[in-house]
Amino acid sequence: MAIKDNVKKLLEEIGEGVILEAAAKTRGAKEIDEAIESGIRVIGENYVSELKKVYPLVKNSAEWHFIGSTKTQKHDLLKRRVLEIVDMIETVDDFDFAYELNKRCVDLDKVMPVLIEVNSAKESQKSGVYPEDVVDLVKKIAKLSHIRVVGLMTMGPNVENPERIRPYFRLTKKLFDDIKGMKIENVEMAYLSMGMSDTYRIAIEEGANIVRIGTAIFGPRRQR
Ligand SMILES: *Cc1c(COP(=O)(O)O)cnc(C)c1O
């Protein structure tokens, strides 16, 4: 199916309270423009190199979120020209990165909205902070003047049967609600980003209000 039809169908299905973010890794500017023209408002990029390549070529305006690993991309992500175009970083999972990011944002005079990435299944090879460490990290980052924690993000484990991811989404939603209830100064629990092409329905049932979808919008991915 064409990108336009996919976006239309997804937007109808998910309704108004949930943001449909297009996960755009490996996609070119033409595909991204088509997605935006079909109603996408948020583009998610995993790699700074791809962001820098497509951003100048995309004609329509959108919000650009960074959804890649901040550990491996840290060096490139903290560049001034990149921070100028990024509207949200969804994958903050350690204080040292947040501290550096804050310094750069002070220089830029920009307050960066971030989500804390939760490693909800505690998989050692994956990025994200373990559930039991999320509150401490949020409290520490909350003290930084130019970073604003606005929610949580999780990937969850790779599962054959989408149903098996539900407990991890549920756990992340509970953390989200707990932190919201703490009313931490400079923290606004507004966004819960979880769910991809195979799992977005379950994520929405469990309280996601951002779903990050690649394949179901653009079709199968090309190799990088
Ligand atoms: C690729 C990717 C997605 C979307 O994956 P699909 O299965 O293609 O929908 C969502 N989130 C992140 C962080 C990704 O890297």
PDB file of C-alpha atoms and ligand atoms in Angstrom:
ATOM      1  CA  MET A   1       0.000   0.000   0.000  1.00  0.00           C
ATOM      2  CA  ALA A   2       1.030   3.589  -0.503  1.00  0.00           C
ATOM      3  CA  ILE A   3       2.365   5.618   2.435  1.00  0.00           C
ATOM      4  CA  LYS A   4      -0.655   7.892   2.173  1.00  0.00           C
ATOM      5  CA  ASP A   5      -3.120   5.025   2.590  1.00  0.00           C
ATOM      6  CA  ASN A   6      -1.151   3.523   5.469  1.00  0.00           C
ATOM      7  CA  VAL A   7      -1.047   6.813   7.362  1.00  0.00           C
ATOM      8  CA  LYS A   8      -4.718   7.510   6.764  1.00  0.00           C
ATOM      9  CA  LYS A   9      -5.713   4.070   8.025  1.00  0.00           C
ATOM     10  CA  LEU A  10      -3.477   4.307  11.095  1.00  0.00           C
ATOM     11  CA  LEU A  11      -4.649   7.814  11.978  1.00  0.00           C
ATOM     12  CA  GLU A  12      -8.268   6.701  11.758  1.00  0.00           C
ATOM     13  CA  GLU A  13      -7.577   3.684  13.894  1.00  0.00           C
ATOM     14  CA  ILE A  14      -5.594   5.310  16.684  1.00  0.00           C
ATOM     15  CA  GLY A  15      -7.803   8.355  17.102  1.00  0.00           C
ATOM     16  CA  GLU A  16      -6.995  11.813  18.375  1.00  0.00           C
ATOM     17  CA  GLY A  17      -5.388  11.361  21.757  1.00  0.00           C
ATOM     18  CA  VAL A  18      -2.384   9.425  20.438  1.00  0.00           C
ATOM     19  CA  ILE A  19       0.500  10.825  18.384  1.00  0.00           C
ATOM     20  CA  LEU A  20       1.496   8.741  15.366  1.00  0.00           C
ATOM     21  CA  GLU A  21       5.258   9.188  15.078  1.00  0.00           C
ATOM     22  CA  ALA A  22       6.872   7.977  11.854  1.00  0.00           C
ATOM     23  CA  ALA A  23      10.035   5.998  12.635  1.00  0.00           C
ATOM     24  CA  ALA A  24      12.047   7.001   9.584  1.00  0.00           C
ATOM     25  CA  LYS A  25      15.324   5.069   9.727  1.00  0.00           C
ATOM     26  CA  THR A  26      16.566   4.215   6.209  1.00  0.00           C
ATOM     27  CA  ARG A  27      13.798   6.332   4.595  1.00  0.00           C
ATOM     28  CA  GLY A  28      14.518   9.137   2.178  1.00  0.00           C
ATOM     29  CA  ALA A  29      13.219  12.696   2.119  1.00  0.00           C
ATOM     30  CA  LYS A  30      10.564  11.884  -0.477  1.00  0.00           C
ATOM     31  CA  GLU A  31       9.026   9.187   1.686  1.00  0.00           C
ATOM     32  CA  ILE A  32       9.146  11.412   4.747  1.00  0.00           C
ATOM     33  CA  ASP A  33       7.506  14.264   2.830  1.00  0.00           C
ATOM     34  CA  GLU A  34       4.766  11.917   1.690  1.00  0.00           C
ATOM     35  CA  ALA A  35       4.149  10.840   5.274  1.00  0.00           C
ATOM     36  CA  ILE A  36       3.923  14.451   6.453  1.00  0.00           C
ATOM     37  CA  GLU A  37       1.601  15.361   3.593  1.00  0.00           C
ATOM     38  CA  SER A  38      -0.614  12.478   4.697  1.00  0.00           C
ATOM     39  CA  GLY A  39      -0.942  13.782   8.243  1.00  0.00           C
ATOM     40  CA  ILE A  40       2.189  12.768  10.168  1.00  0.00           C
ATOM     41  CA  ARG A  41       3.365  15.513  12.532  1.00  0.00           C
ATOM     42  CA  VAL A  42       6.329  13.816  14.238  1.00  0.00           C
ATOM     43  CA  ILE A  43       9.333  12.136  12.609  1.00  0.00           C
ATOM     44  CA  GLY A  44      11.608   9.866  14.660  1.00  0.00           C
ATOM     45  CA  GLU A  45      15.233   9.363  13.622  1.00  0.00           C
ATOM     46  CA  ASN A  46      17.694   6.811  15.075  1.00  0.00           C
ATOM     47  CA  TYR A  47      20.902   8.050  13.512  1.00  0.00           C
ATOM     48  CA  VAL A  48      22.316  11.556  13.489  1.00  0.00           C
ATOM     49  CA  SER A  49      23.929  10.900  10.103  1.00  0.00           C
ATOM     50  CA  GLU A  50      20.523  10.138   8.568  1.00  0.00           C
ATOM     51  CA  LEU A  51      18.899  13.081  10.297  1.00  0.00           C
ATOM     52  CA  LYS A  52      21.527  15.431   8.904  1.00  0.00           C
ATOM     53  CA  LYS A  53      21.109  13.950   5.441  1.00  0.00           C
ATOM     54  CA  VAL A  54      17.321  14.082   5.138  1.00  0.00           C
ATOM     55  CA  TYR A  55      16.426  17.104   7.258  1.00  0.00           C
ATOM     56  CA  PRO A  56      17.543  19.729   4.711  1.00  0.00           C
ATOM     57  CA  LEU A  57      15.773  17.852   1.909  1.00  0.00           C
ATOM     58  CA  VAL A  58      12.376  17.446   3.569  1.00  0.00           C
ATOM     59  CA  LYS A  59      10.137  20.230   2.343  1.00  0.00           C
ATOM     60  CA  ASN A  60       7.302  20.049   4.856  1.00  0.00           C
ATOM     61  CA  SER A  61       7.641  21.061   8.455  1.00  0.00           C
ATOM     62  CA  ALA A  62       7.332  18.512  11.251  1.00  0.00           C
ATOM     63  CA  GLU A  63       8.631  17.845  14.740  1.00  0.00           C
ATOM     64  CA  TRP A  64      11.866  15.838  14.769  1.00  0.00           C
ATOM     65  CA  HIS A  65      12.440  13.409  17.601  1.00  0.00           C
ATOM     66  CA  PHE A  66      15.618  11.478  18.277  1.00  0.00           C
ATOM     67  CA  ILE A  67      14.828   7.814  19.087  1.00  0.00           C
ATOM     68  CA  GLY A  68      18.219   6.119  18.661  1.00  0.00           C
ATOM     69  CA  SER A  69      20.684   4.993  21.264  1.00  0.00           C
ATOM     70  CA  THR A  70      22.089   8.086  22.959  1.00  0.00           C
ATOM     71  CA  LYS A  71      25.137   6.070  24.056  1.00  0.00           C
ATOM     72  CA  THR A  72      26.365   5.244  20.572  1.00  0.00           C
ATOM     73  CA  GLN A  73      25.171   8.516  19.028  1.00  0.00           C
ATOM     74  CA  LYS A  74      26.221  10.801  21.884  1.00  0.00           C
ATOM     75  CA  HIS A  75      29.172  12.355  20.097  1.00  0.00           C
ATOM     76  CA  ASP A  76      27.144  13.424  17.053  1.00  0.00           C
ATOM     77  CA  LEU A  77      23.938  14.226  18.885  1.00  0.00           C
ATOM     78  CA  LEU A  78      25.582  16.837  21.093  1.00  0.00           C
ATOM     79  CA  LYS A  79      26.640  18.973  18.137  1.00  0.00           C
ATOM     80  CA  ARG A  80      25.107  22.414  18.055  1.00  0.00           C
ATOM     81  CA  ARG A  81      23.635  22.117  14.553  1.00  0.00           C
ATOM     82  CA  VAL A  82      21.934  18.866  15.499  1.00  0.00           C
ATOM     83  CA  LEU A  83      20.511  20.129  18.792  1.00  0.00           C
ATOM     84  CA  GLU A  84      19.109  23.113  16.930  1.00  0.00           C
ATOM     85  CA  ILE A  85      16.890  20.891  14.780  1.00  0.00           C
ATOM     86  CA  VAL A  86      15.914  18.216  17.295  1.00  0.00           C
ATOM     87  CA  ASP A  87      12.616  18.921  19.088  1.00  0.00           C
ATOM     88  CA  MET A  88      12.722  16.035  21.547  1.00  0.00           C
ATOM     89  CA  ILE A  89      15.165  13.305  22.621  1.00  0.00           C
ATOM     90  CA  GLU A  90      13.193  10.184  23.575  1.00  0.00           C
ATOM     91  CA  THR A  91      16.094   8.025  24.660  1.00  0.00           C
ATOM     92  CA  VAL A  92      17.847   9.672  27.605  1.00  0.00           C
ATOM     93  CA  ASP A  93      19.043   6.952  29.972  1.00  0.00           C
ATOM     94  CA  ASP A  94      22.027   8.242  31.867  1.00  0.00           C
ATOM     95  CA  PHE A  95      22.924  11.286  33.863  1.00  0.00           C
ATOM     96  CA  ASP A  96      26.317  11.955  32.288  1.00  0.00           C
ATOM     97  CA  PHE A  97      24.696  12.330  28.896  1.00  0.00           C
ATOM     98  CA  ALA A  98      21.963  14.551  30.335  1.00  0.00           C
ATOM     99  CA  TYR A  99      24.595  16.718  32.040  1.00  0.00           C
ATOM    100  CA  GLU A 100      26.498  17.248  28.783  1.00  0.00           C
ATOM    101  CA  LEU A 101      23.268  17.855  26.916  1.00  0.00           C
ATOM    102  CA  ASN A 102      22.269  20.465  29.447  1.00  0.00           C
ATOM    103  CA  LYS A 103      25.552  22.337  29.017  1.00  0.00           C
ATOM    104  CA  ARG A 104      25.083  22.476  25.234  1.00  0.00           C
ATOM    105  CA  CYS A 105      21.478  23.584  25.618  1.00  0.00           C
ATOM    106  CA  VAL A 106      22.515  26.385  27.973  1.00  0.00           C
ATOM    107  CA  ASP A 107      24.872  27.629  25.231  1.00  0.00           C
ATOM    108  CA  LEU A 108      22.061  27.369  22.690  1.00  0.00           C
ATOM    109  CA  ASP A 109      19.556  29.002  25.015  1.00  0.00           C
ATOM    110  CA  LYS A 110      17.162  26.117  24.295  1.00  0.00           C
ATOM    111  CA  VAL A 111      15.254  23.973  26.763  1.00  0.00           C
ATOM    112  CA  MET A 112      15.238  20.406  25.403  1.00  0.00           C
ATOM    113  CA  PRO A 113      12.234  18.184  26.132  1.00  0.00           C
ATOM    114  CA  VAL A 114      13.320  14.601  26.828  1.00  0.00           C
ATOM    115  CA  LEU A 115      11.791  11.236  27.594  1.00  0.00           C
ATOM    116  CA  ILE A 116      13.578   8.782  29.857  1.00  0.00           C
ATOM    117  CA  GLU A 117      14.109   5.454  28.102  1.00  0.00           C
ATOM    118  CA  VAL A 118      13.131   2.553  30.349  1.00  0.00           C
ATOM    119  CA  ASN A 119      14.711  -0.870  29.811  1.00  0.00           C
ATOM    120  CA  SER A 120      11.462  -2.443  30.899  1.00  0.00           C
ATOM    121  CA  ALA A 121      12.514  -6.084  30.447  1.00  0.00           C
ATOM    122  CA  LYS A 122      15.967  -5.476  31.980  1.00  0.00           C
ATOM    123  CA  GLU A 123      17.817  -6.839  28.946  1.00  0.00           C
ATOM    124  CA  SER A 124      21.516  -6.290  29.497  1.00  0.00           C
ATOM    125  CA  GLN A 125      22.286  -5.745  25.795  1.00  0.00           C
ATOM    126  CA  LYS A 126      19.649  -3.034  25.406  1.00  0.00           C
ATOM    127  CA  SER A 127      19.747   0.635  26.218  1.00  0.00           C
ATOM    128  CA  GLY A 128      17.456   2.240  28.749  1.00  0.00           C
ATOM    129  CA  VAL A 129      17.520   2.549  32.506  1.00  0.00           C
ATOM    130  CA  TYR A 130      16.204  -0.298  34.653  1.00  0.00           C
ATOM    131  CA  PRO A 131      12.746   0.332  36.107  1.00  0.00           C
ATOM    132  CA  GLU A 132      13.980   0.567  39.701  1.00  0.00           C
ATOM    133  CA  ASP A 133      16.444   3.327  38.763  1.00  0.00           C
ATOM    134  CA  VAL A 134      14.068   5.560  36.808  1.00  0.00           C
ATOM    135  CA  VAL A 135      12.812   7.710  39.677  1.00  0.00           C
ATOM    136  CA  ASP A 136      16.333   8.582  40.873  1.00  0.00           C
ATOM    137  CA  LEU A 137      17.412   9.522  37.351  1.00  0.00           C
ATOM    138  CA  VAL A 138      14.334  11.691  36.803  1.00  0.00           C
ATOM    139  CA  LYS A 139      14.973  13.513  40.079  1.00  0.00           C
ATOM    140  CA  LYS A 140      18.608  14.186  39.171  1.00  0.00           C
ATOM    141  CA  ILE A 141      17.839  15.379  35.654  1.00  0.00           C
ATOM    142  CA  ALA A 142      15.025  17.561  36.988  1.00  0.00           C
ATOM    143  CA  LYS A 143      17.689  19.779  38.585  1.00  0.00           C
ATOM    144  CA  LEU A 144      19.211  20.637  35.189  1.00  0.00           C
ATOM    145  CA  SER A 145      17.955  24.001  33.975  1.00  0.00           C
ATOM    146  CA  HIS A 146      17.778  23.375  30.216  1.00  0.00           C
ATOM    147  CA  ILE A 147      16.359  19.856  30.111  1.00  0.00           C
ATOM    148  CA  ARG A 148      12.731  19.146  30.749  1.00  0.00           C
ATOM    149  CA  VAL A 149      11.632  15.583  31.419  1.00  0.00           C
ATOM    150  CA  VAL A 150       8.233  15.238  29.731  1.00  0.00           C
ATOM    151  CA  GLY A 151       7.652  11.500  29.969  1.00  0.00           C
ATOM    152  CA  LEU A 152       8.917   7.965  29.431  1.00  0.00           C
ATOM    153  CA  MET A 153       9.732   5.771  26.447  1.00  0.00           C
ATOM    154  CA  THR A 154      10.250   2.034  26.218  1.00  0.00           C
ATOM    155  CA  MET A 155      11.063  -0.460  23.474  1.00  0.00           C
ATOM    156  CA  GLY A 156      10.232  -3.643  25.371  1.00  0.00           C
ATOM    157  CA  PRO A 157      11.605  -7.062  24.422  1.00  0.00           C
ATOM    158  CA  ASN A 158      11.442  -8.540  20.920  1.00  0.00           C
ATOM    159  CA  VAL A 159       8.579 -10.999  21.040  1.00  0.00           C
ATOM    160  CA  GLU A 160       7.046 -13.398  18.541  1.00  0.00           C
ATOM    161  CA  ASN A 161       3.595 -13.005  19.993  1.00  0.00           C
ATOM    162  CA  PRO A 162       2.779  -9.288  20.512  1.00  0.00           C
ATOM    163  CA  GLU A 163       0.654 -10.159  23.565  1.00  0.00           C
ATOM    164  CA  ARG A 164       3.826 -11.066  25.447  1.00  0.00           C
ATOM    165  CA  ILE A 165       4.993  -7.453  25.467  1.00  0.00           C
ATOM    166  CA  ARG A 166       1.952  -6.270  27.413  1.00  0.00           C
ATOM    167  CA  PRO A 167       3.418  -6.705  30.941  1.00  0.00           C
ATOM    168  CA  TYR A 168       6.386  -4.480  30.029  1.00  0.00           C
ATOM    169  CA  PHE A 169       4.135  -1.737  28.689  1.00  0.00           C
ATOM    170  CA  ARG A 170       1.991  -2.041  31.797  1.00  0.00           C
ATOM    171  CA  LEU A 171       5.010  -1.732  34.063  1.00  0.00           C
ATOM    172  CA  THR A 172       6.201   1.364  32.212  1.00  0.00           C
ATOM    173  CA  LYS A 173       2.745   2.956  32.475  1.00  0.00           C
ATOM    174  CA  LYS A 174       2.728   2.309  36.210  1.00  0.00           C
ATOM    175  CA  LEU A 175       6.100   4.025  36.556  1.00  0.00           C
ATOM    176  CA  PHE A 176       4.768   6.905  34.484  1.00  0.00           C
ATOM    177  CA  ASP A 177       1.758   7.296  36.784  1.00  0.00           C
ATOM    178  CA  ASP A 178       3.876   6.953  39.929  1.00  0.00           C
ATOM    179  CA  ILE A 179       6.268   9.686  38.806  1.00  0.00           C
ATOM    180  CA  LYS A 180       3.393  11.902  37.752  1.00  0.00           C
ATOM    181  CA  GLY A 181       1.968  11.541  41.253  1.00  0.00           C
ATOM    182  CA  MET A 182       5.263  12.674  42.798  1.00  0.00           C
ATOM    183  CA  LYS A 183       4.854  16.160  41.310  1.00  0.00           C
ATOM    184  CA  ILE A 184       8.602  16.674  40.885  1.00  0.00           C
ATOM    185  CA  GLU A 185       9.498  20.258  40.061  1.00  0.00           C
ATOM    186  CA  ASN A 186      10.544  20.786  36.396  1.00  0.00           C
ATOM    187  CA  VAL A 187       9.065  17.397  35.422  1.00  0.00           C
ATOM    188  CA  GLU A 188       5.880  17.111  33.433  1.00  0.00           C
ATOM    189  CA  MET A 189       4.737  13.550  32.761  1.00  0.00           C
ATOM    190  CA  ALA A 190       2.900  14.240  29.510  1.00  0.00           C
ATOM    191  CA  TYR A 191       4.126  11.613  27.032  1.00  0.00           C
ATOM    192  CA  LEU A 192       4.375   7.854  27.150  1.00  0.00           C
ATOM    193  CA  SER A 193       6.083   6.577  23.987  1.00  0.00           C
ATOM    194  CA  MET A 194       5.680   2.852  23.374  1.00  0.00           C
ATOM    195  CA  GLY A 195       4.518   0.491  20.666  1.00  0.00           C
ATOM    196  CA  MET A 196       5.761  -0.177  17.132  1.00  0.00           C
ATOM    197  CA  SER A 197       4.212  -1.708  13.994  1.00  0.00           C
ATOM    198  CA  ASP A 198       3.459  -5.061  15.643  1.00  0.00           C
ATOM    199  CA  THR A 199       2.581  -3.835  19.098  1.00  0.00           C
ATOM    200  CA  TYR A 200       0.995  -0.375  18.872  1.00  0.00           C
ATOM    201  CA  ARG A 201      -2.545  -1.625  19.595  1.00  0.00           C
ATOM    202  CA  ILE A 202      -1.426  -3.241  22.837  1.00  0.00           C
ATOM    203  CA  ALA A 203       0.637  -0.167  23.724  1.00  0.00           C
ATOM    204  CA  ILE A 204      -2.366   2.118  23.288  1.00  0.00           C
ATOM    205  CA  GLU A 205      -4.515  -0.199  25.406  1.00  0.00           C
ATOM    206  CA  GLU A 206      -1.837   0.082  28.085  1.00  0.00           C
ATOM    207  CA  GLY A 207      -1.755   3.879  27.972  1.00  0.00           C
ATOM    208  CA  ALA A 208       0.745   4.977  25.298  1.00  0.00           C
ATOM    209  CA  ASN A 209       0.097   8.381  23.753  1.00  0.00           C
ATOM    210  CA  ILE A 210       3.006   8.275  21.295  1.00  0.00           C
ATOM    211  CA  VAL A 211       3.427   5.218  19.049  1.00  0.00           C
ATOM    212  CA  ARG A 212       6.562   4.941  16.884  1.00  0.00           C
ATOM    213  CA  ILE A 213       5.759   3.216  13.638  1.00  0.00           C
ATOM    214  CA  GLY A 214       8.059   2.436  10.716  1.00  0.00           C
ATOM    215  CA  THR A 215       7.152  -0.634   8.684  1.00  0.00           C
ATOM    216  CA  ALA A 216       3.381  -0.178   8.875  1.00  0.00           C
ATOM    217  CA  ILE A 217       3.790   3.318   7.381  1.00  0.00           C
ATOM    218  CA  PHE A 218       6.636   2.949   4.903  1.00  0.00           C
ATOM    219  CA  GLY A 219       6.668  -0.795   4.172  1.00  0.00           C
ATOM    220  CA  PRO A 220       9.598  -3.193   4.695  1.00  0.00           C
ATOM    221  CA  ARG A 221      12.928  -1.504   5.471  1.00  0.00           C
ATOM    222  CA  ARG A 222      15.850  -1.424   3.119  1.00  0.00           C
ATOM    223  CA  GLN A 223      19.262  -2.376   4.527  1.00  0.00           C
ATOM    224  CA  ARG A 224      21.186   0.575   5.902  1.00  0.00           C
TER     225      ARG A 224
HETATM  226  C1  LIG B   1      12.589   1.147  13.997  1.00  0.00           C
HETATM  227  C2  LIG B   1      12.017   1.659  15.263  1.00  0.00           C
HETATM  228  C3  LIG B   1      10.633   1.728  15.465  1.00  0.00           C
HETATM  229  C4  LIG B   1       9.611   1.260  14.464  1.00  0.00           C
HETATM  230  O1  LIG B   1       9.740  -0.087  14.156  1.00  0.00           O
HETATM  231  P1  LIG B   1       8.701  -0.812  13.159  1.00  0.00           P
HETATM  232  O2  LIG B   1       8.654  -2.204  13.643  1.00  0.00           O
HETATM  233  O3  LIG B   1       9.284  -0.691  11.785  1.00  0.00           O
HETATM  234  O4  LIG B   1       7.417  -0.112  13.273  1.00  0.00           O
HETATM  235  C5  LIG B   1      10.195   2.275  16.670  1.00  0.00           C
HETATM  236  N1  LIG B   1      11.046   2.708  17.611  1.00  0.00           N
HETATM  237  C6  LIG B   1      12.364   2.652  17.452  1.00  0.00           C
HETATM  238  C7  LIG B   1      13.246   3.151  18.530  1.00  0.00           C
HETATM  239  C8  LIG B   1      12.901   2.130  16.282  1.00  0.00           C
HETATM  240  O5  LIG B   1      14.233   2.063  16.135  1.00  0.00           O
END
